[in-house]
XYZ file of C-alpha atoms in Angstrom:
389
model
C 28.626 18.821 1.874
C 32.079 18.166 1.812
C 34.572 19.203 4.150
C 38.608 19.093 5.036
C 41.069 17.996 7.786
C 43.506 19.637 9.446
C 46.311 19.812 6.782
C 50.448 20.812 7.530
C 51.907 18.955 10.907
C 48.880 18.323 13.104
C 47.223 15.582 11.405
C 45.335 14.516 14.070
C 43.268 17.661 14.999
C 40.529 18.372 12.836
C 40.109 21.263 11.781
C 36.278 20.371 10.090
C 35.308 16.625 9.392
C 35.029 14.895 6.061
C 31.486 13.284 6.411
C 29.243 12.531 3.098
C 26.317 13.929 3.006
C 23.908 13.120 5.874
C 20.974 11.191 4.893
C 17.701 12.814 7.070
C 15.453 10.181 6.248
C 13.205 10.237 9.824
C 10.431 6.788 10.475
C 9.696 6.208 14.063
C 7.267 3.838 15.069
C 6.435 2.632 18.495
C 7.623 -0.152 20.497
C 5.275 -3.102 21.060
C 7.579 -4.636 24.355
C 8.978 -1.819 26.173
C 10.629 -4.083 28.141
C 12.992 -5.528 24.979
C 16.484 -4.350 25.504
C 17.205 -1.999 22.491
C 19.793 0.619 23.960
C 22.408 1.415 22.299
C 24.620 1.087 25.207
C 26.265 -2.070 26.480
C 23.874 -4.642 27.755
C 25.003 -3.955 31.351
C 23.882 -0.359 31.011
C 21.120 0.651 33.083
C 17.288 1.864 31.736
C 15.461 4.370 33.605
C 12.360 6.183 33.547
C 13.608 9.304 35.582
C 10.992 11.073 33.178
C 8.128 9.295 33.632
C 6.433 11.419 35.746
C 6.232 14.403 33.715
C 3.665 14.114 31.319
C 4.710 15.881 27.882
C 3.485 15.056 24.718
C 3.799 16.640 21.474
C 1.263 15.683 18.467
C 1.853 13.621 15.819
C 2.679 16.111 12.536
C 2.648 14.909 9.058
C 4.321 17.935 7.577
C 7.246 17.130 5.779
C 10.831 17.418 7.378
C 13.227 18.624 4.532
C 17.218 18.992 4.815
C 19.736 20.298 2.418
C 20.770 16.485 1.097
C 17.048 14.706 0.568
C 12.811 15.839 0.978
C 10.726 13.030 2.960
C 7.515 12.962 1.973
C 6.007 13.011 5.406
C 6.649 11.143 9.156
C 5.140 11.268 12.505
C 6.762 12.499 16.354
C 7.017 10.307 18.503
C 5.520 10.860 21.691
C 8.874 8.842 23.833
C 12.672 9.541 22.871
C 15.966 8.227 23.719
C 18.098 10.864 25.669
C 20.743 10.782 28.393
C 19.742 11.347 31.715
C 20.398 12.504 35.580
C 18.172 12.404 38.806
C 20.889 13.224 41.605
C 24.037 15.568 41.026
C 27.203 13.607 41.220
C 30.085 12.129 39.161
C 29.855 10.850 35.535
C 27.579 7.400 36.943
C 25.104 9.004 38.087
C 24.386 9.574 34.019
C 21.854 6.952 32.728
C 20.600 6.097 29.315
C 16.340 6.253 28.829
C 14.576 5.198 26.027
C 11.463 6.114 27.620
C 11.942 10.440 27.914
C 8.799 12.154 26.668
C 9.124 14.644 23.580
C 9.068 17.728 25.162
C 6.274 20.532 23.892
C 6.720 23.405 22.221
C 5.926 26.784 23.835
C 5.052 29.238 21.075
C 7.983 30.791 20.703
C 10.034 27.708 20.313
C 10.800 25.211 17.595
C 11.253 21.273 18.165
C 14.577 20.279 16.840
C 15.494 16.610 15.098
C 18.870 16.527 17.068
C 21.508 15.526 14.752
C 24.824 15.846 16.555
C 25.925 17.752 20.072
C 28.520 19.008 21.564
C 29.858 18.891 25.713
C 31.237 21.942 27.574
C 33.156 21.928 30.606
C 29.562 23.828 31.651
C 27.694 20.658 31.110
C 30.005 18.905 33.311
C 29.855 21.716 36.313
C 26.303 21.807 36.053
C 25.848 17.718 36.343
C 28.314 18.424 39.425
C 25.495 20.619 41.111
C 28.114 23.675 41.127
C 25.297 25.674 40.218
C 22.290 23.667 41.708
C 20.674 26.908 43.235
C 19.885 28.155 40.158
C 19.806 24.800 37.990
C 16.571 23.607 36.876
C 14.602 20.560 38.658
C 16.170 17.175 38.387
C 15.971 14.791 36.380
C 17.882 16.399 33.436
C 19.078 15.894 30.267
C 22.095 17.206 29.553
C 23.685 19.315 26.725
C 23.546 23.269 25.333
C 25.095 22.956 21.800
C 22.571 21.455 19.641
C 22.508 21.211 15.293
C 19.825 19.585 13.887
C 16.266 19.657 11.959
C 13.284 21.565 12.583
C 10.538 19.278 13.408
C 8.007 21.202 14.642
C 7.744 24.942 15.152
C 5.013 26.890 17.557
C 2.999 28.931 16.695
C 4.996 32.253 17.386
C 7.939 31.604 15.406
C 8.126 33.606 12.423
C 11.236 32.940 10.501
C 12.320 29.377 10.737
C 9.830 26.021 9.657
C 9.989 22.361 9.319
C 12.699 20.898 7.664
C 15.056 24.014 8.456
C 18.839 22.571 9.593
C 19.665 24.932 12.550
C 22.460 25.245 15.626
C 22.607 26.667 18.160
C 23.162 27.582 22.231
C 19.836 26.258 23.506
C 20.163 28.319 27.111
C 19.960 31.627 26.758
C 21.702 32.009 30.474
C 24.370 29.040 30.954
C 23.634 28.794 35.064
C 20.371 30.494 35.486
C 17.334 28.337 34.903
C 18.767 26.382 32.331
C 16.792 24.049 30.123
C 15.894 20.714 32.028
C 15.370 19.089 28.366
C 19.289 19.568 26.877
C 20.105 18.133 23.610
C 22.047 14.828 24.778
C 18.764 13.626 23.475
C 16.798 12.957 19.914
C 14.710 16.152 19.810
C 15.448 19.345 22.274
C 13.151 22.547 22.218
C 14.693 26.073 21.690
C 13.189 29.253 21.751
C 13.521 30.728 17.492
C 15.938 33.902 18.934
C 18.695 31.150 20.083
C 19.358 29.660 16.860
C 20.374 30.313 13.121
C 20.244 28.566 10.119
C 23.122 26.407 9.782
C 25.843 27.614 7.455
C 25.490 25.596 3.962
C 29.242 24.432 3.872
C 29.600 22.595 7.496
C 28.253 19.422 8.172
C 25.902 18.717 11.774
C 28.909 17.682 13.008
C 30.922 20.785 12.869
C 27.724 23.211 13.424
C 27.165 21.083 16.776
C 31.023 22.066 17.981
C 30.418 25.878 17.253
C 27.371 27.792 19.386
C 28.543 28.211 22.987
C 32.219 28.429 22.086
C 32.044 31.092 19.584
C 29.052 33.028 21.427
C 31.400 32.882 24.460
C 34.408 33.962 22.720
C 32.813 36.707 20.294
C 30.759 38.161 23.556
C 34.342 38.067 25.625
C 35.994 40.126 22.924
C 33.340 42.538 22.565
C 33.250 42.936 26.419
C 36.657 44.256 26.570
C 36.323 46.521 23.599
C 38.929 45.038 21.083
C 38.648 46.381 17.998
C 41.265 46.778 14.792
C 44.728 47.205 15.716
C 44.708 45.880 18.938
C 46.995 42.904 20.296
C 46.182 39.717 22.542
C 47.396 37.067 24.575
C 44.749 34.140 24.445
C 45.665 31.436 27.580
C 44.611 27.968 26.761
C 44.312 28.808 22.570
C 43.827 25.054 21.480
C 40.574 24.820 23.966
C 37.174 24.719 22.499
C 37.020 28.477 23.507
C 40.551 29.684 23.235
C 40.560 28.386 19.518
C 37.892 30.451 18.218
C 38.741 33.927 20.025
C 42.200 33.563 18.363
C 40.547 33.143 14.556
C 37.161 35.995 16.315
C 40.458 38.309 16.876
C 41.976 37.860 13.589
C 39.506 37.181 11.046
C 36.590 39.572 12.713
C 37.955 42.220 14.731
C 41.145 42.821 13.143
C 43.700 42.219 15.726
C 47.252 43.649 14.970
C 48.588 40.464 16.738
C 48.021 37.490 18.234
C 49.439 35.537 20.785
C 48.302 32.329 22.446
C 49.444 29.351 24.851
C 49.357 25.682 24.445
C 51.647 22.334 25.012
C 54.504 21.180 22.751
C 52.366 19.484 20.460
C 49.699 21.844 19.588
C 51.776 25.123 18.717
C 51.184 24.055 15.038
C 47.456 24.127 15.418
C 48.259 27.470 17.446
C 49.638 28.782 14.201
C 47.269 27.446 12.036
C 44.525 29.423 13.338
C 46.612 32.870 13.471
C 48.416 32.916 16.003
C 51.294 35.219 15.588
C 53.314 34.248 18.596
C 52.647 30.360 19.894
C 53.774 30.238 23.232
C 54.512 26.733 25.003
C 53.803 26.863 28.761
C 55.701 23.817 29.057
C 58.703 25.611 28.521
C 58.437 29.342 29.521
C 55.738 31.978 31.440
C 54.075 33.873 29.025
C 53.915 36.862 32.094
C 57.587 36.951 31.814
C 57.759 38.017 28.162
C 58.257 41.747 27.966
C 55.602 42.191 25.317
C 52.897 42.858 27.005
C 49.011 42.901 25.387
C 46.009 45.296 25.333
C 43.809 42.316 26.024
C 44.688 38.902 27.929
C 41.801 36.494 27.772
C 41.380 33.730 29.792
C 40.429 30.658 28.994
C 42.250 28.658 31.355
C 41.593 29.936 35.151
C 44.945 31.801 35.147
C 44.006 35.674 35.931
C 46.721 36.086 39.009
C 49.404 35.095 35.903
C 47.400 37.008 33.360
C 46.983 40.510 35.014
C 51.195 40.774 34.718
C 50.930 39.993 30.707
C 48.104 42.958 29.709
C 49.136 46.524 29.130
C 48.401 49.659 31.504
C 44.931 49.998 31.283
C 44.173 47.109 29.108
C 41.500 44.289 30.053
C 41.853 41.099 31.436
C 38.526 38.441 30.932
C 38.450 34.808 32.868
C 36.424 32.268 31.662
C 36.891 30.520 34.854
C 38.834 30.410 38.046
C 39.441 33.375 40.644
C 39.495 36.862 39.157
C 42.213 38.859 39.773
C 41.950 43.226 38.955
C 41.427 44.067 37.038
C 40.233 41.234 35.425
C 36.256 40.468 34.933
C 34.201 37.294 34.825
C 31.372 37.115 32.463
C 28.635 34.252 31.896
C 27.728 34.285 27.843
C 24.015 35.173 27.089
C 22.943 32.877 23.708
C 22.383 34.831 21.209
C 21.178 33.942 17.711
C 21.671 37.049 15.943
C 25.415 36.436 16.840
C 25.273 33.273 15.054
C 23.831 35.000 11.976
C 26.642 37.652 12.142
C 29.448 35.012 11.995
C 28.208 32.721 9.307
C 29.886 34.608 6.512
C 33.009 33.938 8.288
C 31.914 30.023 8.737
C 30.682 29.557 5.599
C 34.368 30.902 3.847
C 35.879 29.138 6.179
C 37.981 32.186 7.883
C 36.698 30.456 10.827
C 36.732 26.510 11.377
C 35.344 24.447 14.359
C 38.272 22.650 15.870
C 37.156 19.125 16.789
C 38.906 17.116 19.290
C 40.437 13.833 17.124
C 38.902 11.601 19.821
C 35.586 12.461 18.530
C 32.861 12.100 17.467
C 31.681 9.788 20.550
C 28.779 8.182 19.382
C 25.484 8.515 21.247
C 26.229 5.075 23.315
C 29.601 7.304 24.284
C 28.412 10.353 26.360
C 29.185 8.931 29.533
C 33.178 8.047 28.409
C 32.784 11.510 26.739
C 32.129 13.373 29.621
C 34.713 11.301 31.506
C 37.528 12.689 28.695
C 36.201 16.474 28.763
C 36.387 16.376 32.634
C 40.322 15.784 32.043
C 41.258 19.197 30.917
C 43.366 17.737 27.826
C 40.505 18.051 24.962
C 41.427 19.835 21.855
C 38.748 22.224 20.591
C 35.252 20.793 21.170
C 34.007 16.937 22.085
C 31.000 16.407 20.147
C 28.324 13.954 19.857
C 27.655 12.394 16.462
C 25.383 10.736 15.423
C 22.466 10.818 17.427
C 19.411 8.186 16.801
């Protein structure tokens, strides 16, 4: 699979990643000393058990796992994984590496998934915060809701997808209610089939991993306002992992008449890039002061006060984040596969690209300084995690 940068005067954002193809060749076998240091973290980084307790197992399967780039024969689940980890809510220590997490089962609507690269969300931060610990699932957890790997294992309800299928996807259907206490900061993850669609033929794991909850979000925020063909909009925070994709959804899907979007000095190329008609540097003037105003302002920043003065008379206003101002609206994206499905033409053309932040990919020893870099605000597009063991 072969894949481009970021061409023209932003070198340093990628656009999609050039990675040969990945080699899906999967032997496990168990550990005779538990006890023998093997992270792949510093030496100083601390093993826990938090799951120890909860007794999961999945059987051993000798059905073979097959992927676009090579067929193994046959190879065996483990019953332990590696996987990131978090008994207590708190700040980006209170994340701990265990080699020792037991492969969750598969309910019979779900499939098992080789995870083969992930992405973070300023969600996965919040929710290790305990912003939404009323309606979180129990601790310990293991982080992460974009997910793009193999099929390992599939129950015995799933009717479309099997072993050796490469797949992304959103693996919460609901972002803050109940969501998955297995994430996919982890080797294997289990997703209900409905959550997650093949993975388009021309983007690497890496790129797939960046896309679900970002493009779910954004595709679910435009139809929520009703844009449709002809329509104009001001997108606040267009080189974010969110903003980035509504401005390309707008253009290359819905058919927006034209397209404006905010960002710093340096990323008003990449603003352009995407199709942005009008790249507007908040550094230097208030997009509410412009007289053009837009039939749709979204959001992506936590700026609704500022964005209710931009959006035409009777035209919608939709925050990601922050206080909501009318007549603005807040909405939580519901994971949806089928959405997936209907945007992989446009992914597999390449009318719309993953942007990648150019500090990525954090390896899997990484997702502590990873988290630590989203929680800054400054990330361009989406931080992923590549690859994972």
């Amino acid at each position: 699979m072969e894949a481009i940068l970021a061409s023209t005067t932003f070198p340093h954002v990628i656009l999609s990643h050039p990675l040969s193809p990945l080699s899906c060749r999967f032997s496990f076998r168990f550990r005779e000393n538990r006890n023998t240091p093997t992270s792949p973290t510093s030496s100083s980084l601390k093993q826990t058990s938090y799951f120890s307790h909860i007794h999961l197992r999945v059987s051993a399967s000798s059905q073979p796992a097959r992927t676009a780039t090579e067929t193994v024969n046959s190879f065996s689940l483990p019953s332990d994984m590696k996987a990131w980890v978090y008994g207590e809510y708190g700040g980006v220590e209170v994340l701990k590496f265990d080699r020792n997490v037991t492969v969750p089962q598969v309910n019979e609507d779900q499939v098992l998934i080789k995870v083969m690269a992930a992405a973070l969300n300023p969600v996965d931060a919040k929710r290790r915060q305990g912003k939404f610990k009323a309606t979180d699932s129990p601790l310990p957890t293991v982080p992460g809701y974009d997910v793009a790997g193999v099929v390992a294992k599939v129950g015995s309800g799933v009717r479309e997808l099997k072993e050796g299928d490469e797949v992304y996807g959103n693996i919460n259907e609901k972002a803050l209610e109940g969501p998955k206490q297995f994430g996919s900061l982890a080797e294997y993850t289990v997703v209900e089939e409905k959550l997650l669609a093949l993975k388009p033929k021309s983007l690497d794991f890496f790129q797939a991993a960046a896309l679900p909850l970002a493009i779910e979000t954004a595709y679910e925020g435009l139809e929520r306002t009703g844009f449709s063909a002809g329509k104009s909009i001001l997108v606040l925070n267009g080189a974010g992992g969110v903003g980035s994709l509504v401005i390309q959804l707008a253009k290359e899907v819905f058919g927006a008449s034209r397209v404006a979007a905010t960002s710093s000095t340096g990323k008003l190329e990449l603003l352009k890039s995407l199709g942005a008609d009008l790249a507007i540097d908040y550094t230097k003037e208030n997009f509410e002061d412009l007289p053009e105003k837009f039939d749709v302002v979204f959001d992506a920043i936590g700026q609704c006060d500022r964005a209710v003065k931009a959006v035409k008379e009777g035209g919608s206003v939709v925050a990601l984040t922050g206080a909501v101002t009318p007549p603005g609206f807040r909405f939580v994206v519901t994971s949806n596969g089928d959405v997936l499905k209907k945007l992989n033409p446009y992914l597999e053309s390449g009318k719309v690209k993953a942007v990648i932040d150019p500090k990525g990919p954090f390896s899997f020893s990484q997702v502590a300084e990873a988290f630590s870099y989203i929680e800054t605000n400054r990330a361009t597009g989406k931080v992923v995690v590549h690859p994972i063991p």
